PDB file of C-alpha atoms in Angstrom:
ATOM      1  CA  MET A 294     -60.357  11.535  33.085  1.00 51.00           C
ATOM      2  CA  GLU A 295     -59.881  10.965  29.399  1.00 53.00           C
ATOM      3  CA  SER A 296     -58.308  13.577  27.200  1.00 52.00           C
ATOM      4  CA  ASP A 297     -59.854  14.668  23.922  1.00 54.00           C
ATOM      5  CA  GLN A 298     -56.403  15.393  22.483  1.00 56.00           C
ATOM      6  CA  ALA A 299     -54.573  12.706  20.525  1.00 57.00           C
ATOM      7  CA  GLU A 300     -51.302  11.675  22.071  1.00 65.00           C
ATOM      8  CA  THR A 301     -48.225  13.298  20.521  1.00 67.00           C
ATOM      9  CA  PRO A 302     -45.922  10.649  19.067  1.00 67.00           C
ATOM     10  CA  ASP A 303     -42.576  10.195  20.768  1.00 76.00           C
ATOM     11  CA  PRO A 304     -39.648  11.823  18.798  1.00 74.00           C
ATOM     12  CA  ALA A 305     -37.760   8.511  18.863  1.00 72.00           C
ATOM     13  CA  THR A 306     -40.773   6.767  17.294  1.00 75.00           C
ATOM     14  CA  ASN A 307     -40.921   9.419  14.554  1.00 73.00           C
ATOM     15  CA  MET A 308     -37.219   8.920  13.830  1.00 74.00           C
ATOM     16  CA  ILE A 309     -37.595   5.136  13.661  1.00 74.00           C
ATOM     17  CA  GLN A 310     -40.542   5.416  11.265  1.00 75.00           C
ATOM     18  CA  ALA A 311     -38.664   7.898   9.044  1.00 74.00           C
ATOM     19  CA  THR A 312     -35.606   5.642   8.992  1.00 74.00           C
ATOM     20  CA  ARG A 313     -37.706   2.604   8.069  1.00 74.00           C
ATOM     21  CA  SER A 314     -39.337   4.562   5.251  1.00 74.00           C
ATOM     22  CA  THR A 315     -35.963   5.742   3.910  1.00 72.00           C
ATOM     23  CA  LEU A 316     -34.459   2.252   4.110  1.00 68.00           C
ATOM     24  CA  SER A 317     -37.481   0.849   2.310  1.00 72.00           C
ATOM     25  CA  GLU A 318     -37.051   3.354  -0.531  1.00 71.00           C
ATOM     26  CA  ILE A 319     -33.329   2.611  -0.798  1.00 70.00           C
ATOM     27  CA  GLY A 320     -33.997  -1.122  -0.835  1.00 66.00           C
ATOM     28  CA  GLU A 321     -36.566  -0.795  -3.611  1.00 64.00           C
ATOM     29  CA  ARG A 322     -34.180   1.232  -5.763  1.00 63.00           C
ATOM     30  CA  PHE A 323     -31.303  -1.168  -5.108  1.00 62.00           C
ATOM     31  CA  LEU A 324     -33.313  -4.307  -5.793  1.00 60.00           C
ATOM     32  CA  SER A 325     -34.856  -2.919  -8.977  1.00 58.00           C
ATOM     33  CA  ARG A 326     -31.428  -2.522 -10.624  1.00 59.00           C
ATOM     34  CA  PRO A 327     -30.315  -5.244 -12.981  1.00 64.00           C
ATOM     35  CA  CYS A 328     -27.387  -7.344 -11.805  1.00 65.00           C
ATOM     36  CA  ALA A 329     -24.038  -6.608 -13.386  1.00 70.00           C
ATOM     37  CA  GLU A 330     -22.490  -9.165 -15.681  1.00 77.00           C
ATOM     38  CA  PRO A 331     -19.938 -11.303 -13.884  1.00 81.00           C
ATOM     39  CA  LEU A 332     -16.341 -10.327 -14.592  1.00 77.00           C
ATOM     40  CA  THR A 333     -14.328 -12.457 -16.923  1.00 87.00           C
ATOM     41  CA  GLU A 334     -11.270 -14.104 -15.412  1.00 88.00           C
ATOM     42  CA  GLU A 335      -9.092 -11.785 -17.492  1.00 90.00           C
ATOM     43  CA  GLU A 336     -10.916  -8.641 -16.296  1.00 87.00           C
ATOM     44  CA  SER A 337     -10.812  -9.852 -12.705  1.00 86.00           C
ATOM     45  CA  GLU A 338      -7.057 -10.444 -12.969  1.00 90.00           C
ATOM     46  CA  ARG A 339      -6.555  -7.028 -14.598  1.00 90.00           C
ATOM     47  CA  ARG A 340      -8.418  -5.289 -11.769  1.00 89.00           C
ATOM     48  CA  LEU A 341      -6.469  -7.219  -9.145  1.00 89.00           C
ATOM     49  CA  LEU A 342      -3.150  -6.251 -10.757  1.00 89.00           C
ATOM     50  CA  SER A 343      -4.276  -2.636 -11.021  1.00 90.00           C
ATOM     51  CA  ARG A 344      -5.157  -2.526  -7.306  1.00 90.00           C
ATOM     52  CA  GLU A 345      -1.822  -4.120  -6.394  1.00 89.00           C
ATOM     53  CA  ARG A 346       0.100  -1.680  -8.594  1.00 88.00           C
ATOM     54  CA  SER A 347      -1.761   1.201  -6.979  1.00 89.00           C
ATOM     55  CA  ARG A 348      -1.010  -0.135  -3.482  1.00 88.00           C
ATOM     56  CA  ARG A 349       2.699  -0.501  -4.314  1.00 88.00           C
ATOM     57  CA  ASN A 350       2.852   3.012  -5.741  1.00 87.00           C
ATOM     58  CA  THR A 351       1.184   4.400  -2.613  1.00 88.00           C
ATOM     59  CA  GLU A 352       3.638   2.471  -0.432  1.00 88.00           C
ATOM     60  CA  PHE A 353       6.542   3.750  -2.514  1.00 87.00           C
ATOM     61  CA  VAL A 354       5.425   7.394  -2.353  1.00 88.00           C
ATOM     62  CA  ALA A 355       5.065   7.159   1.431  1.00 88.00           C
ATOM     63  CA  PHE A 356       8.550   5.636   1.686  1.00 86.00           C
ATOM     64  CA  ARG A 357      10.077   8.161  -0.702  1.00 86.00           C
ATOM     65  CA  ASN A 358       8.636  11.033   1.311  1.00 86.00           C
ATOM     66  CA  SER A 359      10.024   9.570   4.537  1.00 87.00           C
ATOM     67  CA  VAL A 360      13.651   9.400   3.349  1.00 88.00           C
ATOM     68  CA  GLY A 361      13.977  13.087   2.633  1.00 85.00           C
ATOM     69  CA  GLN A 362      15.213  15.044  -0.344  1.00 89.00           C
ATOM     70  CA  ARG A 363      18.814  13.858  -0.156  1.00 89.00           C
ATOM     71  CA  TYR A 364      18.002  10.196  -0.808  1.00 90.00           C
ATOM     72  CA  ARG A 365      14.731  10.619  -2.703  1.00 88.00           C
ATOM     73  CA  ASP A 366      16.060   9.427  -6.077  1.00 91.00           C
ATOM     74  CA  CYS A 367      18.620   6.868  -4.892  1.00 93.00           C
ATOM     75  CA  THR A 368      18.575   3.453  -6.542  1.00 94.00           C
ATOM     76  CA  LEU A 369      20.997   0.556  -6.614  1.00 95.00           C
ATOM     77  CA  LYS A 370      21.785   1.459 -10.235  1.00 94.00           C
ATOM     78  CA  THR A 371      22.663   5.075  -9.435  1.00 94.00           C
ATOM     79  CA  PHE A 372      25.209   4.184  -6.760  1.00 95.00           C
ATOM     80  CA  VAL A 373      28.734   5.000  -7.944  1.00 94.00           C
ATOM     81  CA  ALA A 374      31.222   2.579  -6.406  1.00 93.00           C
ATOM     82  CA  SER A 375      34.675   4.118  -6.306  1.00 91.00           C
ATOM     83  CA  LEU A 376      36.249   1.316  -4.258  1.00 89.00           C
ATOM     84  CA  THR A 377      36.310  -2.442  -4.749  1.00 91.00           C
ATOM     85  CA  GLU A 378      34.697  -2.878  -1.330  1.00 89.00           C
ATOM     86  CA  GLN A 379      31.830  -0.589  -2.334  1.00 91.00           C
ATOM     87  CA  GLN A 380      31.200  -2.615  -5.494  1.00 93.00           C
ATOM     88  CA  ALA A 381      31.161  -5.785  -3.394  1.00 92.00           C
ATOM     89  CA  ALA A 382      28.540  -4.165  -1.136  1.00 93.00           C
ATOM     90  CA  VAL A 383      26.458  -3.133  -4.162  1.00 94.00           C
ATOM     91  CA  ASP A 384      26.638  -6.676  -5.562  1.00 95.00           C
ATOM     92  CA  ALA A 385      25.593  -8.137  -2.183  1.00 94.00           C
ATOM     93  CA  CYS A 386      22.643  -5.723  -1.963  1.00 95.00           C
ATOM     94  CA  ILE A 387      21.520  -6.517  -5.498  1.00 96.00           C
ATOM     95  CA  GLY A 388      21.785 -10.255  -4.822  1.00 95.00           C
ATOM     96  CA  TYR A 389      19.730  -9.862  -1.653  1.00 95.00           C
ATOM     97  CA  VAL A 390      16.870  -7.900  -3.222  1.00 95.00           C
ATOM     98  CA  GLU A 391      16.693 -10.051  -6.349  1.00 95.00           C
ATOM     99  CA  ASP A 392      16.139 -13.064  -4.077  1.00 94.00           C
ATOM    100  CA  PHE A 393      14.036 -11.138  -1.559  1.00 94.00           C
ATOM    101  CA  ASP A 394      11.120 -13.571  -1.273  1.00 92.00           C
ATOM    102  CA  LYS A 395      13.443 -16.415  -0.316  1.00 94.00           C
ATOM    103  CA  GLN A 396      15.505 -14.187   1.984  1.00 93.00           C
ATOM    104  CA  ARG A 397      12.355 -13.052   3.777  1.00 90.00           C
ATOM    105  CA  GLN A 398      10.992 -16.594   4.115  1.00 92.00           C
ATOM    106  CA  VAL A 399      14.135 -17.884   5.807  1.00 95.00           C
ATOM    107  CA  GLY A 400      14.505 -14.754   7.935  1.00 91.00           C
ATOM    108  CA  ASN A 401      17.703 -13.387   6.436  1.00 91.00           C
ATOM    109  CA  GLY A 402      18.516  -9.712   6.719  1.00 89.00           C
ATOM    110  CA  ILE A 403      21.405  -7.556   5.628  1.00 88.00           C
ATOM    111  CA  LEU A 404      23.775  -5.415   7.698  1.00 88.00           C
ATOM    112  CA  LEU A 405      25.996  -2.681   6.295  1.00 87.00           C
ATOM    113  CA  PHE A 406      28.730  -1.788   8.765  1.00 86.00           C
ATOM    114  CA  VAL A 407      31.189   0.691   7.309  1.00 83.00           C
ATOM    115  CA  PRO A 408      32.465   4.208   8.123  1.00 87.00           C
ATOM    116  CA  PRO A 409      30.248   7.298   7.642  1.00 90.00           C
ATOM    117  CA  GLY A 410      29.976   8.738   4.154  1.00 88.00           C
ATOM    118  CA  THR A 411      30.503   5.500   2.249  1.00 89.00           C
ATOM    119  CA  GLY A 412      26.986   5.153   0.825  1.00 92.00           C
ATOM    120  CA  LYS A 413      25.055   2.956   3.279  1.00 92.00           C
ATOM    121  CA  ASP A 414      21.914   5.101   3.165  1.00 93.00           C
ATOM    122  CA  HIS A 415      22.014   5.292  -0.623  1.00 95.00           C
ATOM    123  CA  LEU A 416      22.242   1.491  -0.887  1.00 95.00           C
ATOM    124  CA  LEU A 417      19.537   0.890   1.695  1.00 94.00           C
ATOM    125  CA  VAL A 418      17.149   3.342   0.033  1.00 94.00           C
ATOM    126  CA  GLY A 419      17.830   1.617  -3.281  1.00 95.00           C
ATOM    127  CA  MET A 420      17.108  -1.767  -1.700  1.00 95.00           C
ATOM    128  CA  CYS A 421      13.899  -0.522  -0.089  1.00 93.00           C
ATOM    129  CA  ARG A 422      12.756   1.022  -3.338  1.00 93.00           C
ATOM    130  CA  TYR A 423      13.349  -2.282  -5.154  1.00 94.00           C
ATOM    131  CA  VAL A 424      11.490  -4.516  -2.686  1.00 94.00           C
ATOM    132  CA  ILE A 425       8.540  -2.122  -2.496  1.00 92.00           C
ATOM    133  CA  LEU A 426       8.081  -1.895  -6.258  1.00 90.00           C
ATOM    134  CA  GLU A 427       9.033  -5.470  -7.175  1.00 91.00           C
ATOM    135  CA  PHE A 428       7.666  -7.459  -4.228  1.00 90.00           C
ATOM    136  CA  GLY A 429       5.088  -5.122  -2.673  1.00 88.00           C
ATOM    137  CA  ALA A 430       6.922  -5.123   0.658  1.00 88.00           C
ATOM    138  CA  SER A 431       6.111  -2.556   3.327  1.00 87.00           C
ATOM    139  CA  VAL A 432       9.154  -0.626   4.474  1.00 87.00           C
ATOM    140  CA  MET A 433       9.648   1.863   7.278  1.00 84.00           C
ATOM    141  CA  TRP A 434      12.619   4.231   7.080  1.00 83.00           C
ATOM    142  CA  VAL A 435      14.096   5.331  10.410  1.00 79.00           C
ATOM    143  CA  ASN A 436      17.353   7.242  10.385  1.00 72.00           C
TER     144      ASN A 436
END
């Protein structure tokens, strides 16, 4: 027995047809736009540097927040060496970070092994800060 009623379309079929229609409209709008002018080499370089600077700043803020208030503003330049041994440690840390790319390539690290309260954390925060901002290194602070 044949029915006089037209078959009701399947909900999935309706959704597929609506999606196709929407995609078609989006495609027409997208394709009708004029192409942008290609970037000059200078503009491309500027954008790349801007993205890298932004990434380094984000990395630095995350690091700075992880070290806590006490060490937040520590740098190698703000360390006050009251002993000859402390100045030697500062000089070694500065030498390491200034040559960080080479040190990293050959797998060299640095170890500060001195009594509590002598400034290890201050120096290490200063080193981390330097390599993040100057070399774009990722650093994780665990204390």
